[in-house]
Amino acid sequence: MVIQKSRMKKGRHPLGFRRDSRILWIEELVKSIDRWARVLPGRFHPCRSPEETLEVSHNPRNNRELFLKLKLKTIMQKIKIECTTLELAEKIKVKLKLS
């Protein structure tokens, strides 16, 4: 799906992208491990990437928070996950890297 530049303003949902199935899948995976965790999808940003990727990293200030970068072909979305404990955050990080 090619998105016109006029439609793709920083922070807005592009046409056809609301709560994407990928975000719902991430939410279900996180809730199955830590039922009190929060998944906070962030803004959309325009980007060019040859393939779809998912990058996982810890927040340097708070180890119980994970940052995800979901890169699609023409857009990127940052997602923040707040976990209850460090151990559960590590489990979620491993599961996301494996899938």
C-alpha positions as protocol buffer text, in pm:
chain_id: "A"
residue {
  index: 1
  type: MET
  ca { x: 0 y: 0 z: 0 }
}
residue {
  index: 2
  type: VAL
  ca { x: 161 y: 325 z: -114 }
}
residue {
  index: 3
  type: ILE
  ca { x: 82 y: 623 z: 107 }
}
residue {
  index: 4
  type: GLN
  ca { x: 83 y: 970 z: -44 }
}
residue {
  index: 5
  type: LYS
  ca { x: 306 y: 1225 z: 127 }
}
residue {
  index: 6
  type: SER
  ca { x: 17 y: 1464 z: 182 }
}
residue {
  index: 7
  type: ARG
  ca { x: -166 y: 1195 z: 383 }
}
residue {
  index: 8
  type: MET
  ca { x: 139 y: 1094 z: 586 }
}
residue {
  index: 9
  type: LYS
  ca { x: 182 y: 1362 z: 849 }
}
residue {
  index: 10
  type: LYS
  ca { x: 383 y: 1286 z: 1159 }
}
residue {
  index: 11
  type: GLY
  ca { x: 176 y: 1122 z: 1431 }
}
residue {
  index: 12
  type: ARG
  ca { x: -138 y: 1059 z: 1228 }
}
residue {
  index: 13
  type: HIS
  ca { x: -278 y: 723 z: 1134 }
}
residue {
  index: 14
  type: PRO
  ca { x: -238 y: 662 z: 762 }
}
residue {
  index: 15
  type: LEU
  ca { x: -550 y: 554 z: 578 }
}
residue {
  index: 16
  type: GLY
  ca { x: -627 y: 191 z: 648 }
}
residue {
  index: 17
  type: PHE
  ca { x: -408 y: 169 z: 961 }
}
residue {
  index: 18
  type: ARG
  ca { x: -592 y: 183 z: 1288 }
}
residue {
  index: 19
  type: ARG
  ca { x: -519 y: -85 z: 1542 }
}
residue {
  index: 20
  type: ASP
  ca { x: -322 y: -304 z: 1307 }
}
residue {
  index: 21
  type: SER
  ca { x: -331 y: -682 z: 1343 }
}
residue {
  index: 22
  type: ARG
  ca { x: 43 y: -675 z: 1425 }
}
residue {
  index: 23
  type: ILE
  ca { x: -20 y: -451 z: 1725 }
}
residue {
  index: 24
  type: LEU
  ca { x: -308 y: -671 z: 1839 }
}
residue {
  index: 25
  type: TRP
  ca { x: -80 y: -976 z: 1808 }
}
residue {
  index: 26
  type: ILE
  ca { x: 191 y: -801 z: 2017 }
}
residue {
  index: 27
  type: GLU
  ca { x: -73 y: -703 z: 2275 }
}
residue {
  index: 28
  type: GLU
  ca { x: -201 y: -1062 z: 2305 }
}
residue {
  index: 29
  type: LEU
  ca { x: 152 y: -1199 z: 2340 }
}
residue {
  index: 30
  type: VAL
  ca { x: 240 y: -947 z: 2612 }
}
residue {
  index: 31
  type: LYS
  ca { x: -86 y: -1004 z: 2802 }
}
residue {
  index: 32
  type: SER
  ca { x: -34 y: -1383 z: 2794 }
}
residue {
  index: 33
  type: ILE
  ca { x: 299 y: -1338 z: 2978 }
}
residue {
  index: 34
  type: ASP
  ca { x: 223 y: -1039 z: 3202 }
}
residue {
  index: 35
  type: ARG
  ca { x: -145 y: -966 z: 3250 }
}
residue {
  index: 36
  type: TRP
  ca { x: -80 y: -626 z: 3413 }
}
residue {
  index: 37
  type: ALA
  ca { x: 150 y: -500 z: 3137 }
}
residue {
  index: 38
  type: ARG
  ca { x: 50 y: -202 z: 2925 }
}
residue {
  index: 39
  type: VAL
  ca { x: 105 y: -173 z: 2550 }
}
residue {
  index: 40
  type: LEU
  ca { x: 118 y: 188 z: 2435 }
}
residue {
  index: 41
  type: PRO
  ca { x: 134 y: 231 z: 2056 }
}
residue {
  index: 42
  type: GLY
  ca { x: 305 y: 552 z: 1956 }
}
residue {
  index: 43
  type: ARG
  ca { x: 302 y: 777 z: 1653 }
}
residue {
  index: 44
  type: PHE
  ca { x: 353 y: 682 z: 1293 }
}
residue {
  index: 45
  type: HIS
  ca { x: 661 y: 811 z: 1112 }
}
residue {
  index: 46
  type: PRO
  ca { x: 739 y: 793 z: 741 }
}
residue {
  index: 47
  type: CYS
  ca { x: 1037 y: 572 z: 655 }
}
residue {
  index: 48
  type: ARG
  ca { x: 1175 y: 356 z: 377 }
}
residue {
  index: 49
  type: SER
  ca { x: 1270 y: 2 z: 461 }
}
residue {
  index: 50
  type: PRO
  ca { x: 1322 y: -290 z: 223 }
}
residue {
  index: 51
  type: GLU
  ca { x: 1145 y: -538 z: 452 }
}
residue {
  index: 52
  type: GLU
  ca { x: 923 y: -551 z: 759 }
}
residue {
  index: 53
  type: THR
  ca { x: 1124 y: -560 z: 1082 }
}
residue {
  index: 54
  type: LEU
  ca { x: 1063 y: -552 z: 1457 }
}
residue {
  index: 55
  type: GLU
  ca { x: 1339 y: -413 z: 1681 }
}
residue {
  index: 56
  type: VAL
  ca { x: 1322 y: -470 z: 2058 }
}
residue {
  index: 57
  type: SER
  ca { x: 1524 y: -272 z: 2315 }
}
residue {
  index: 58
  type: HIS
  ca { x: 1512 y: -187 z: 2686 }
}
residue {
  index: 59
  type: ASN
  ca { x: 1455 y: 163 z: 2815 }
}
residue {
  index: 60
  type: PRO
  ca { x: 1799 y: 271 z: 2948 }
}
residue {
  index: 61
  type: ARG
  ca { x: 1639 y: 454 z: 3241 }
}
residue {
  index: 62
  type: ASN
  ca { x: 1386 y: 186 z: 3340 }
}
residue {
  index: 63
  type: ASN
  ca { x: 1457 y: -182 z: 3270 }
}
residue {
  index: 64
  type: ARG
  ca { x: 1090 y: -276 z: 3311 }
}
residue {
  index: 65
  type: GLU
  ca { x: 1000 y: -85 z: 2995 }
}
residue {
  index: 66
  type: LEU
  ca { x: 1056 y: -213 z: 2643 }
}
residue {
  index: 67
  type: PHE
  ca { x: 1065 y: -11 z: 2324 }
}
residue {
  index: 68
  type: LEU
  ca { x: 961 y: -170 z: 1995 }
}
residue {
  index: 69
  type: LYS
  ca { x: 1016 y: -28 z: 1648 }
}
residue {
  index: 70
  type: LEU
  ca { x: 776 y: -180 z: 1401 }
}
residue {
  index: 71
  type: LYS
  ca { x: 902 y: -96 z: 1052 }
}
residue {
  index: 72
  type: LEU
  ca { x: 681 y: -161 z: 754 }
}
residue {
  index: 73
  type: LYS
  ca { x: 769 y: -71 z: 394 }
}
residue {
  index: 74
  type: THR
  ca { x: 671 y: 297 z: 409 }
}
residue {
  index: 75
  type: ILE
  ca { x: 595 y: 369 z: 775 }
}
residue {
  index: 76
  type: MET
  ca { x: 746 y: 308 z: 1117 }
}
residue {
  index: 77
  type: GLN
  ca { x: 566 y: 295 z: 1450 }
}
residue {
  index: 78
  type: LYS
  ca { x: 720 y: 305 z: 1796 }
}
residue {
  index: 79
  type: ILE
  ca { x: 550 y: 99 z: 2066 }
}
residue {
  index: 80
  type: LYS
  ca { x: 619 y: 115 z: 2440 }
}
residue {
  index: 81
  type: ILE
  ca { x: 553 y: -180 z: 2673 }
}
residue {
  index: 82
  type: GLU
  ca { x: 542 y: -126 z: 3050 }
}
residue {
  index: 83
  type: CYS
  ca { x: 590 y: -450 z: 3247 }
}
residue {
  index: 84
  type: THR
  ca { x: 544 y: -518 z: 3618 }
}
residue {
  index: 85
  type: THR
  ca { x: 881 y: -688 z: 3680 }
}
residue {
  index: 86
  type: LEU
  ca { x: 1220 y: -712 z: 3513 }
}
residue {
  index: 87
  type: GLU
  ca { x: 1191 y: -1091 z: 3475 }
}
residue {
  index: 88
  type: LEU
  ca { x: 864 y: -1063 z: 3283 }
}
residue {
  index: 89
  type: ALA
  ca { x: 1015 y: -790 z: 3065 }
}
residue {
  index: 90
  type: GLU
  ca { x: 1302 y: -1026 z: 2977 }
}
residue {
  index: 91
  type: LYS
  ca { x: 1055 y: -1306 z: 2892 }
}
residue {
  index: 92
  type: ILE
  ca { x: 857 y: -1074 z: 2664 }
}
residue {
  index: 93
  type: LYS
  ca { x: 1176 y: -953 z: 2495 }
}
residue {
  index: 94
  type: VAL
  ca { x: 1288 y: -1311 z: 2423 }
}
residue {
  index: 95
  type: LYS
  ca { x: 944 y: -1411 z: 2288 }
}
residue {
  index: 96
  type: LEU
  ca { x: 930 y: -1108 z: 2058 }
}
residue {
  index: 97
  type: LYS
  ca { x: 1281 y: -1172 z: 1925 }
}
residue {
  index: 98
  type: LEU
  ca { x: 1199 y: -1537 z: 1852 }
}
residue {
  index: 99
  type: SER
  ca { x: 883 y: -1456 z: 1656 }
}
